[in-house]
PDB file of N, CA and C in Angstrom:
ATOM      1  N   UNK J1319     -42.140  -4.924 -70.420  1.00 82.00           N
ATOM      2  CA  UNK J1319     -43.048  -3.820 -70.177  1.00 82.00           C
ATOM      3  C   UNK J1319     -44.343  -4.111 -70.923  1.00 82.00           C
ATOM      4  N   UNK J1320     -45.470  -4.395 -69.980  1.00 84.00           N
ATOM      5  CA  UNK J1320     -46.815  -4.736 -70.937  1.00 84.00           C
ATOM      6  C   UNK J1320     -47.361  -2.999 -70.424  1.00 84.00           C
ATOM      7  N   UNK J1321     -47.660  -3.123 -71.835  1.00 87.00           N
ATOM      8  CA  UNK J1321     -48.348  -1.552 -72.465  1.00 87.00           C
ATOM      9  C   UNK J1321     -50.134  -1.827 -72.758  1.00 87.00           C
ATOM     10  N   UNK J1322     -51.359  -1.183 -71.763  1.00 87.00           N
ATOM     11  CA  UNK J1322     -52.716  -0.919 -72.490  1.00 87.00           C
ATOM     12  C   UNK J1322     -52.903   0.742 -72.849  1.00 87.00           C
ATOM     13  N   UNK J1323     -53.469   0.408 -73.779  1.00 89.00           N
ATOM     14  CA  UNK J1323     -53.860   2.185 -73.946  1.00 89.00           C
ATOM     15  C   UNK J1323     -55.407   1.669 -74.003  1.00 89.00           C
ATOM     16  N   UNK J1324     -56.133   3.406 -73.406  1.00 87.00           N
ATOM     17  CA  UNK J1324     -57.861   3.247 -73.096  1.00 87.00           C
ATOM     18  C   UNK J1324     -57.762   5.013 -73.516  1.00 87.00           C
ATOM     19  N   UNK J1325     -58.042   4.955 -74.803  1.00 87.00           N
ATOM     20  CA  UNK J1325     -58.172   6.624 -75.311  1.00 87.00           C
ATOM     21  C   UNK J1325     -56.603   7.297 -75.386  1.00 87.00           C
ATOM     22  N   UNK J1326     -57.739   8.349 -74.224  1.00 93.00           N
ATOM     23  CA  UNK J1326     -56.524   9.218 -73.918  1.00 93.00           C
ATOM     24  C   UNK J1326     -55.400   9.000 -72.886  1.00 93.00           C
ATOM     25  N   UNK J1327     -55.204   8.090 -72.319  1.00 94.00           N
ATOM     26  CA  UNK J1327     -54.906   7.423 -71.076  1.00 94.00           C
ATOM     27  C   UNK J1327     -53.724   5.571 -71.816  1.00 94.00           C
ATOM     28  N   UNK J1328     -52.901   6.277 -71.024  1.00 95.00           N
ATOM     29  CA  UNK J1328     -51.978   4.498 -71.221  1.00 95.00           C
ATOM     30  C   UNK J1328     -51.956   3.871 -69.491  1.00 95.00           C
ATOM     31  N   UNK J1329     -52.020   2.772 -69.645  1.00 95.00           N
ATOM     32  CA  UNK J1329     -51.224   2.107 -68.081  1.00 95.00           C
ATOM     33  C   UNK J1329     -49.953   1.142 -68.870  1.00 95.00           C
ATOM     34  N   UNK J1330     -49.242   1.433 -67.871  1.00 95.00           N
ATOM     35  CA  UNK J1330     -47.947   0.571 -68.433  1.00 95.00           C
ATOM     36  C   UNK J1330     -47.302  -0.158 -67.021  1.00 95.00           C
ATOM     37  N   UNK J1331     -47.318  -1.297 -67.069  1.00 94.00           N
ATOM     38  CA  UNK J1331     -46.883  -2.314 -66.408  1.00 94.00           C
ATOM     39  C   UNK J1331     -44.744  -2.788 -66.094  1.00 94.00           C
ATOM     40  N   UNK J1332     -44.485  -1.629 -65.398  1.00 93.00           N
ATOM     41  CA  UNK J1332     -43.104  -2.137 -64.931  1.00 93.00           C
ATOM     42  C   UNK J1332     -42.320  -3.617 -64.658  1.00 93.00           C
ATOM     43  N   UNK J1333     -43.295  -4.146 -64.393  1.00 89.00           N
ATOM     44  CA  UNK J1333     -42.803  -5.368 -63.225  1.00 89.00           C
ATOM     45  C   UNK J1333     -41.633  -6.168 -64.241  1.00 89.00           C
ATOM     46  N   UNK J1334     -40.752  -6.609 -63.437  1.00 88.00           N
ATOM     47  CA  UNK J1334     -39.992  -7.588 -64.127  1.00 88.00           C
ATOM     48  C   UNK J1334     -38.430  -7.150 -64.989  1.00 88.00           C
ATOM     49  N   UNK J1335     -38.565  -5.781 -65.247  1.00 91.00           N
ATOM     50  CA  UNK J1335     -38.040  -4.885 -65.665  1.00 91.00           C
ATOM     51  C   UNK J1335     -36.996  -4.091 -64.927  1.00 91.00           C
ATOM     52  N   UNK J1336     -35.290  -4.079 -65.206  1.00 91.00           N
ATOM     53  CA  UNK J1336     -34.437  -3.127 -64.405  1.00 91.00           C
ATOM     54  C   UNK J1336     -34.485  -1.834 -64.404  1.00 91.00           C
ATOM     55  N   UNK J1337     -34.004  -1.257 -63.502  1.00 92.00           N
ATOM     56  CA  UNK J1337     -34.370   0.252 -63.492  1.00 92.00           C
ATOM     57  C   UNK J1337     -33.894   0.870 -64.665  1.00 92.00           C
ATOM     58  N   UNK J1338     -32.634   1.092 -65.013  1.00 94.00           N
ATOM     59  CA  UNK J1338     -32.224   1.488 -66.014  1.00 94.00           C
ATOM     60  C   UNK J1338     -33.379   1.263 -67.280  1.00 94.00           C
ATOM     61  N   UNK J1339     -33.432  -0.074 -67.317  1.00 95.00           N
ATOM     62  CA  UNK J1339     -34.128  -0.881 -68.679  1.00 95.00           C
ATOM     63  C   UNK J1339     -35.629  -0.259 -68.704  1.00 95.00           C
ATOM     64  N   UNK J1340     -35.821  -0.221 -67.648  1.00 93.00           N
ATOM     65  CA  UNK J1340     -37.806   0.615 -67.237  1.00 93.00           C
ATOM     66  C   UNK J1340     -37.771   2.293 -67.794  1.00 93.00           C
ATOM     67  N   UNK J1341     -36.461   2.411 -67.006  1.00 95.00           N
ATOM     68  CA  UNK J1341     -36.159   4.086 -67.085  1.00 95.00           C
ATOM     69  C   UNK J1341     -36.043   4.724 -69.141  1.00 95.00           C
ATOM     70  N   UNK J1342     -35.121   4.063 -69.594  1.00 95.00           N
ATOM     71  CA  UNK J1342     -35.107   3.931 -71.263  1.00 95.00           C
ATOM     72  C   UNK J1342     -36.371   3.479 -71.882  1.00 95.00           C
ATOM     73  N   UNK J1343     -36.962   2.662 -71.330  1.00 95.00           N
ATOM     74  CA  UNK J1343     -38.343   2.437 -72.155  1.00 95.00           C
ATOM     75  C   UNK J1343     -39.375   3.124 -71.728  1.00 95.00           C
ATOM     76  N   UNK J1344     -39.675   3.952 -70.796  1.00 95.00           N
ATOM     77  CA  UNK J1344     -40.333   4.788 -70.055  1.00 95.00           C
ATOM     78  C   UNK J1344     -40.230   6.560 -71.403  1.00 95.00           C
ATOM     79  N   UNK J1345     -38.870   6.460 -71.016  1.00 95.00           N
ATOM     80  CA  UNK J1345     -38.670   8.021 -71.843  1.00 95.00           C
ATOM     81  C   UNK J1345     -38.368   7.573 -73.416  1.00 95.00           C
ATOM     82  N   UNK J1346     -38.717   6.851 -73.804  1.00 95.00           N
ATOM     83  CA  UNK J1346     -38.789   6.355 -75.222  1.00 95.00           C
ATOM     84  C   UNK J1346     -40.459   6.198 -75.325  1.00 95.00           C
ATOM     85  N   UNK J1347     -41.168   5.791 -74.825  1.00 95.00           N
ATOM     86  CA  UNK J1347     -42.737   5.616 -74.346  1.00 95.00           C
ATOM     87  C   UNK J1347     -42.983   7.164 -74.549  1.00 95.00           C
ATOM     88  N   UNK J1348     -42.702   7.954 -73.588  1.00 94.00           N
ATOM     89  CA  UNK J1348     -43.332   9.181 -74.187  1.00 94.00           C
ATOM     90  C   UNK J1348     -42.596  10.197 -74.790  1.00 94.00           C
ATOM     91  N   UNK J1349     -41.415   9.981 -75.382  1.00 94.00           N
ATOM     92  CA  UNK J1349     -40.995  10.632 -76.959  1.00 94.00           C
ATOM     93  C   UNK J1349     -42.129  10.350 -78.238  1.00 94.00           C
ATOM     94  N   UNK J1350     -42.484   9.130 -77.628  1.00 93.00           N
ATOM     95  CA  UNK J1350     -43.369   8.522 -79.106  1.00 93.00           C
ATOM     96  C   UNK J1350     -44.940   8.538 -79.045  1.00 93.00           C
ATOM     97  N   UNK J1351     -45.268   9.355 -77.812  1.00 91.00           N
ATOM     98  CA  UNK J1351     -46.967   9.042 -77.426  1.00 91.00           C
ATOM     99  C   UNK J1351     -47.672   9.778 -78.212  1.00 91.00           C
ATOM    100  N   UNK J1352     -49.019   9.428 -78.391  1.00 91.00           N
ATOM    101  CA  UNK J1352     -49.465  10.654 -78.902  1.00 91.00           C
ATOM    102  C   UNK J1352     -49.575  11.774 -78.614  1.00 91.00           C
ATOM    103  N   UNK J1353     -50.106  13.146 -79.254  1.00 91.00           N
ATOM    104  CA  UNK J1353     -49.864  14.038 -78.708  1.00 91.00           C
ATOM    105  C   UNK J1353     -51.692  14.370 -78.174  1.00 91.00           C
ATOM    106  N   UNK J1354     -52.806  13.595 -78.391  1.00 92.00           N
ATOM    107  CA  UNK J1354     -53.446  13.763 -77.397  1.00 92.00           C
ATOM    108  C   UNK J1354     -53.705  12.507 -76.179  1.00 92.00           C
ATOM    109  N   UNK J1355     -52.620  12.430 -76.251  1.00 93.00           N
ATOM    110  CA  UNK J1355     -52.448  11.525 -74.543  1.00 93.00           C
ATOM    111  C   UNK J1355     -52.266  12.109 -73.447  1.00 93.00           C
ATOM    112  N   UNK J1356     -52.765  11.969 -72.387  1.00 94.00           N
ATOM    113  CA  UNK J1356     -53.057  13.021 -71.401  1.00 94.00           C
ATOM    114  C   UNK J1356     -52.426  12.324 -69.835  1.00 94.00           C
ATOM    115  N   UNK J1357     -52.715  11.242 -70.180  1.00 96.00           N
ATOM    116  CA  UNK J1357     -52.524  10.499 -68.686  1.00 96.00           C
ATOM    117  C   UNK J1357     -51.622   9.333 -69.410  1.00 96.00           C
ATOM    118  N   UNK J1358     -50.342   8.666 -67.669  1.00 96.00           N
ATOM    119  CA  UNK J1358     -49.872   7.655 -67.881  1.00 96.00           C
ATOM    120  C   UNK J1358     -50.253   7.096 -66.714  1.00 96.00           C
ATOM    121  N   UNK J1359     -50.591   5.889 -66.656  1.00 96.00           N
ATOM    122  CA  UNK J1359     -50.390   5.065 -65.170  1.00 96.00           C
ATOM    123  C   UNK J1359     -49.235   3.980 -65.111  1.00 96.00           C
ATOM    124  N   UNK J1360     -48.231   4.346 -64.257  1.00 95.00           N
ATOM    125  CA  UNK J1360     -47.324   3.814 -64.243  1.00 95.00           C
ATOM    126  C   UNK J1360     -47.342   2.659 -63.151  1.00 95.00           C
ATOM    127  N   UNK J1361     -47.228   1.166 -63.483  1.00 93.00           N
ATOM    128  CA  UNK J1361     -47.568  -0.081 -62.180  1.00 93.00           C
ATOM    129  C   UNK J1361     -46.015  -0.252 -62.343  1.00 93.00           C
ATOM    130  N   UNK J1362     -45.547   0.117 -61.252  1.00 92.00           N
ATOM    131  CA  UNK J1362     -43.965  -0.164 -60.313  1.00 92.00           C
ATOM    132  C   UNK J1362     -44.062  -1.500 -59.572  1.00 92.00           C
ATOM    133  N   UNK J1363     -44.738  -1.615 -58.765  1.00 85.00           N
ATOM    134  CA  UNK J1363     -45.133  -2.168 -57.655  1.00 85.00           C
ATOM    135  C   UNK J1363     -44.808  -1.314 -56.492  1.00 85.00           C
ATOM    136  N   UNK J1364     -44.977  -2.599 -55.307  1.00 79.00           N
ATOM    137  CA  UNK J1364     -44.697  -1.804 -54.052  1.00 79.00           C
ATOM    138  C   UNK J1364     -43.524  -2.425 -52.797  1.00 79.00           C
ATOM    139  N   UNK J1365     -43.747  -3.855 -52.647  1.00 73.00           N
ATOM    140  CA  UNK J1365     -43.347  -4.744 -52.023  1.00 73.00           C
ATOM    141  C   UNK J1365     -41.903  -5.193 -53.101  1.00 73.00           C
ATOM    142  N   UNK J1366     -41.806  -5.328 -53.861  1.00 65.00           N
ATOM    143  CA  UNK J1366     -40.035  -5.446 -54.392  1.00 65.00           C
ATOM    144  C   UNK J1366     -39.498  -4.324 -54.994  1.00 65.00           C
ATOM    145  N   UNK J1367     -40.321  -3.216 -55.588  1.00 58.00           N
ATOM    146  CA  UNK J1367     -40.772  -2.527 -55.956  1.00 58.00           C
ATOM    147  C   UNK J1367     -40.148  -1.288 -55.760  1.00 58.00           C
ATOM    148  N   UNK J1368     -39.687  -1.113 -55.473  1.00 88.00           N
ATOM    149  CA  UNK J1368     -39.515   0.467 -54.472  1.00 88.00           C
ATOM    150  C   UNK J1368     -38.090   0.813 -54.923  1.00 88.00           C
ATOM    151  N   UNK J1369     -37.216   0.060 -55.725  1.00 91.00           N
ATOM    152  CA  UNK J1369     -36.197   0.656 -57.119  1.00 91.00           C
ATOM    153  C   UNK J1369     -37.243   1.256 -57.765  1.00 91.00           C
ATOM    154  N   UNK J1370     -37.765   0.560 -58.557  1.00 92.00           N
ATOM    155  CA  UNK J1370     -38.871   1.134 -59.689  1.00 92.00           C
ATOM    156  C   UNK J1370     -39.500   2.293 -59.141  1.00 92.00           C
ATOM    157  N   UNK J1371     -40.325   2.504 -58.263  1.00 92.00           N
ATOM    158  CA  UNK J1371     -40.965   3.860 -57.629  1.00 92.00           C
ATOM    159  C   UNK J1371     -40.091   4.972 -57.478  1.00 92.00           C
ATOM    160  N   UNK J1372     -39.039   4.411 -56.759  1.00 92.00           N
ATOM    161  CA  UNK J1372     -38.285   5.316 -56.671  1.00 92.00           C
ATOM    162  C   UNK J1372     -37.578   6.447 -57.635  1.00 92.00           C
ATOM    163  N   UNK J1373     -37.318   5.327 -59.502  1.00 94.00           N
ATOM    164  CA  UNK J1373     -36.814   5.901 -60.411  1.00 94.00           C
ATOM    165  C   UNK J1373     -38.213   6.771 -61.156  1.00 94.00           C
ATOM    166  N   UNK J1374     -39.339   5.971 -60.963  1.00 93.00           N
ATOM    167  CA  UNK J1374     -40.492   6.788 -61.550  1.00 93.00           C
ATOM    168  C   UNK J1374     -40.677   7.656 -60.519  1.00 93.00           C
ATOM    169  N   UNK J1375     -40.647   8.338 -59.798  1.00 93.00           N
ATOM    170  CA  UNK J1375     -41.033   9.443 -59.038  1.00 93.00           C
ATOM    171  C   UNK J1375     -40.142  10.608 -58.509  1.00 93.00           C
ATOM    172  N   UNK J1376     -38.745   9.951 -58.840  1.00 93.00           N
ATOM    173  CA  UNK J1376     -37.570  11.058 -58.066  1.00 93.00           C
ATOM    174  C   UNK J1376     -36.687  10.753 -59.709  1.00 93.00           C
ATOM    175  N   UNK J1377     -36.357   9.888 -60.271  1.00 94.00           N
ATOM    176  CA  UNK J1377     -35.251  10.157 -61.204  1.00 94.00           C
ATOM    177  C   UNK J1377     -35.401  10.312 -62.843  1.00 94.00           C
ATOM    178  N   UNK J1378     -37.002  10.192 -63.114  1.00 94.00           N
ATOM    179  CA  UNK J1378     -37.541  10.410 -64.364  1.00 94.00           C
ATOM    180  C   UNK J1378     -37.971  11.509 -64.532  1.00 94.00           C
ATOM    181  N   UNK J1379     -37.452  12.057 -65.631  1.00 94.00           N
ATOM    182  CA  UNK J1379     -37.535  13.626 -66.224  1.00 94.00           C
ATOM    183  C   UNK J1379     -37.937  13.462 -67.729  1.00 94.00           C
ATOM    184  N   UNK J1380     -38.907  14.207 -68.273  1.00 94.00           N
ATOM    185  CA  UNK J1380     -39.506  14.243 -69.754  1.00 94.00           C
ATOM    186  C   UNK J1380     -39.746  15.233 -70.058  1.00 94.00           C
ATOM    187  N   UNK J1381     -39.845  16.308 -70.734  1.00 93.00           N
ATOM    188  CA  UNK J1381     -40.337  17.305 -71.184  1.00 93.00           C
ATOM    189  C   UNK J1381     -42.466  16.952 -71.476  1.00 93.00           C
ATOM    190  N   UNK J1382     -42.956  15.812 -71.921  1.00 94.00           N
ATOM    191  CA  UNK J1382     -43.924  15.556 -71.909  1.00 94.00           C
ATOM    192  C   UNK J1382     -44.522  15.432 -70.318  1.00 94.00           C
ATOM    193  N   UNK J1383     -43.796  15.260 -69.190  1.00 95.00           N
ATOM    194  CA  UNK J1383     -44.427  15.322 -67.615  1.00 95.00           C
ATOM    195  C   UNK J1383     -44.622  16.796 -67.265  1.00 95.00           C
ATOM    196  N   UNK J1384     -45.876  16.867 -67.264  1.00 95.00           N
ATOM    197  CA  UNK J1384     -46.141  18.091 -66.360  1.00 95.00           C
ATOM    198  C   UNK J1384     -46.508  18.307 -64.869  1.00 95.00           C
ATOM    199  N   UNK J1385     -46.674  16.707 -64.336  1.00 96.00           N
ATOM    200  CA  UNK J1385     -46.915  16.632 -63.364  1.00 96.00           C
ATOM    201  C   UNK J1385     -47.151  14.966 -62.459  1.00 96.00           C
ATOM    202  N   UNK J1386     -46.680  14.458 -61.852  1.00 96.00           N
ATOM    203  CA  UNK J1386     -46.308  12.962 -61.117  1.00 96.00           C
ATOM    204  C   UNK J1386     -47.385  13.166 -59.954  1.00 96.00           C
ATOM    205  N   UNK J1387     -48.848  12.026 -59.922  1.00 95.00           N
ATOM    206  CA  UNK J1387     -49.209  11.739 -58.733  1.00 95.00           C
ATOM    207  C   UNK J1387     -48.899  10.665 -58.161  1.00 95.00           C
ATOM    208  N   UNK J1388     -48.572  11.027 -57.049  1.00 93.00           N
ATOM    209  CA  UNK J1388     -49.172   9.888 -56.173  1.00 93.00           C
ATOM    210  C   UNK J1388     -50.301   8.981 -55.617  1.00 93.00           C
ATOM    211  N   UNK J1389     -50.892   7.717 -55.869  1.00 89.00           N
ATOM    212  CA  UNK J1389     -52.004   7.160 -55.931  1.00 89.00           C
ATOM    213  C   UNK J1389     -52.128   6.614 -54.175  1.00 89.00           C
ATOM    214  N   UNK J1390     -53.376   5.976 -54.017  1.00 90.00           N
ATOM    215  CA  UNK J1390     -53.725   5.139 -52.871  1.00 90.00           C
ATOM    216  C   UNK J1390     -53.428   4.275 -52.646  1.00 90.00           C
ATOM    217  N   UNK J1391     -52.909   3.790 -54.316  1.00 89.00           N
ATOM    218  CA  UNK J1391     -52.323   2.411 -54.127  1.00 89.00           C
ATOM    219  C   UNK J1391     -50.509   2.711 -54.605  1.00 89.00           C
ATOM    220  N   UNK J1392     -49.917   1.946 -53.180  1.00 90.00           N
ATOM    221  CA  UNK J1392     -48.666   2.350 -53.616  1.00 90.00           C
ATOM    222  C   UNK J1392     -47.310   2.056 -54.528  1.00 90.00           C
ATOM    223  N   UNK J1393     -47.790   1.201 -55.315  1.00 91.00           N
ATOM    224  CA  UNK J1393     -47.367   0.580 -56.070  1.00 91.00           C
ATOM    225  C   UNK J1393     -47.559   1.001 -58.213  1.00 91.00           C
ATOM    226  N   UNK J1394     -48.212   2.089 -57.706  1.00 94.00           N
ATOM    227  CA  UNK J1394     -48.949   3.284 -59.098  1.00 94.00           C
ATOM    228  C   UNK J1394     -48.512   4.393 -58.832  1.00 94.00           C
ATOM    229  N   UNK J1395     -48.061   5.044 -59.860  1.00 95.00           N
ATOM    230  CA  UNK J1395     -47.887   6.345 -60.112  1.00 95.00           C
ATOM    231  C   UNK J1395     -48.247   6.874 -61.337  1.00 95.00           C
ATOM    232  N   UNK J1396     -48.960   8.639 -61.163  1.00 96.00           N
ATOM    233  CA  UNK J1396     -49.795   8.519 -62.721  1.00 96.00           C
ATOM    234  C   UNK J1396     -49.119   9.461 -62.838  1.00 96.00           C
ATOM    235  N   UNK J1397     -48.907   9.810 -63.838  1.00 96.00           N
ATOM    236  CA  UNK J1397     -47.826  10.922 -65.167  1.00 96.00           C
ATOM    237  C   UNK J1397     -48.974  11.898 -65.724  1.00 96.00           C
ATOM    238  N   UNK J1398     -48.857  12.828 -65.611  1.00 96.00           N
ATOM    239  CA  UNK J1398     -50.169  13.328 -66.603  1.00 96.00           C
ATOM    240  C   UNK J1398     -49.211  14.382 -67.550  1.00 96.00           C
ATOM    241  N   UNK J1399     -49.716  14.530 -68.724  1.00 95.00           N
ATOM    242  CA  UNK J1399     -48.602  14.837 -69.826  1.00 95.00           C
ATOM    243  C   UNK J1399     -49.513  15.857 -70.400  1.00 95.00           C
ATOM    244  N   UNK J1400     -48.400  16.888 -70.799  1.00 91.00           N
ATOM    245  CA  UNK J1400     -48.866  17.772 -71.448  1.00 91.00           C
ATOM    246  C   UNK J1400     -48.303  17.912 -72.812  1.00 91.00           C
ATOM    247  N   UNK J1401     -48.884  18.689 -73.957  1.00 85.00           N
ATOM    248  CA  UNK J1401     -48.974  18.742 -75.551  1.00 85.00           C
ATOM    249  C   UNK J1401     -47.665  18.286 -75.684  1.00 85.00           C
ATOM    250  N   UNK J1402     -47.004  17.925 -76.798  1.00 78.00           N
ATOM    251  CA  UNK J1402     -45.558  18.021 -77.101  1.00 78.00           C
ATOM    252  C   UNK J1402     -45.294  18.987 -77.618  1.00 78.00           C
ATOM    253  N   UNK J1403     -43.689  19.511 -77.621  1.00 76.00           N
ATOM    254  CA  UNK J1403     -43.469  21.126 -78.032  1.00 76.00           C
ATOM    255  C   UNK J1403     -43.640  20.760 -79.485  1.00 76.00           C
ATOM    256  N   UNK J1404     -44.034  22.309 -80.265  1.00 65.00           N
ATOM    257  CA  UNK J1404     -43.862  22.032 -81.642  1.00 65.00           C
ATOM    258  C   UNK J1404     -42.528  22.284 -82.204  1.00 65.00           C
ATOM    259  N   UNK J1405     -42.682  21.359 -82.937  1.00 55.00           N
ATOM    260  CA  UNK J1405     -41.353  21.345 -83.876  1.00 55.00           C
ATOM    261  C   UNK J1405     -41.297  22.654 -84.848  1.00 55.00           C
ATOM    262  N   UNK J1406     -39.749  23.689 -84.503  1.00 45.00           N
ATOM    263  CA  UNK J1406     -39.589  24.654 -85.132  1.00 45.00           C
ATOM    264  C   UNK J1406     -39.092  24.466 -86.743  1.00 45.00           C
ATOM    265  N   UNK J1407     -39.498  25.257 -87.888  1.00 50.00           N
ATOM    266  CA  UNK J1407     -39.446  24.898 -89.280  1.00 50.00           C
ATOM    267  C   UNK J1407     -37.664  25.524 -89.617  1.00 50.00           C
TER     268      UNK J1407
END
């Protein structure tokens, strides 16, 4: 999994990666993000691809997702994340 961050914004690079193995480093990725990170861009691909899309768009669940787009290009999917809950004392 190659990881850039640009601010507020990560892209993270699937390729190469099993679903399971994408899926665990995915929801470990944003247990640990910051909490002003706002956007993920997720590169699945498209053409072998379509395990990976499939688990990023129908079988990944986070409490940090508030919402999954769909891009133009079909091989991206962007995450846009909201605050993390606060931790009760």
């Amino acid at each position: 999994m190659h990881v850039v961050k640009h601010g507020k914004t990560a892209e993270i690079d699937l390729h190469g990666l099993t679903v399971e193995d994408a899926k665990c480093r995915l929801e470990h990725f944003l247990s640990n993000a910051s909490p002003d990170m706002t956007e993920v861009r997720v590169i699945h691909g498209c053409n072998r691809g379509q395990a990976l899309r499939d688990m990023v768009r129908l079988r990944l669940k986070h409490p940090r997702i508030s919402a999954k787009l769909v891009t133009l290009n079909p091989g991206e999917t962007r995450l846009l994340l909201k605050p993390p809950a606060e931790k009760r004392k």
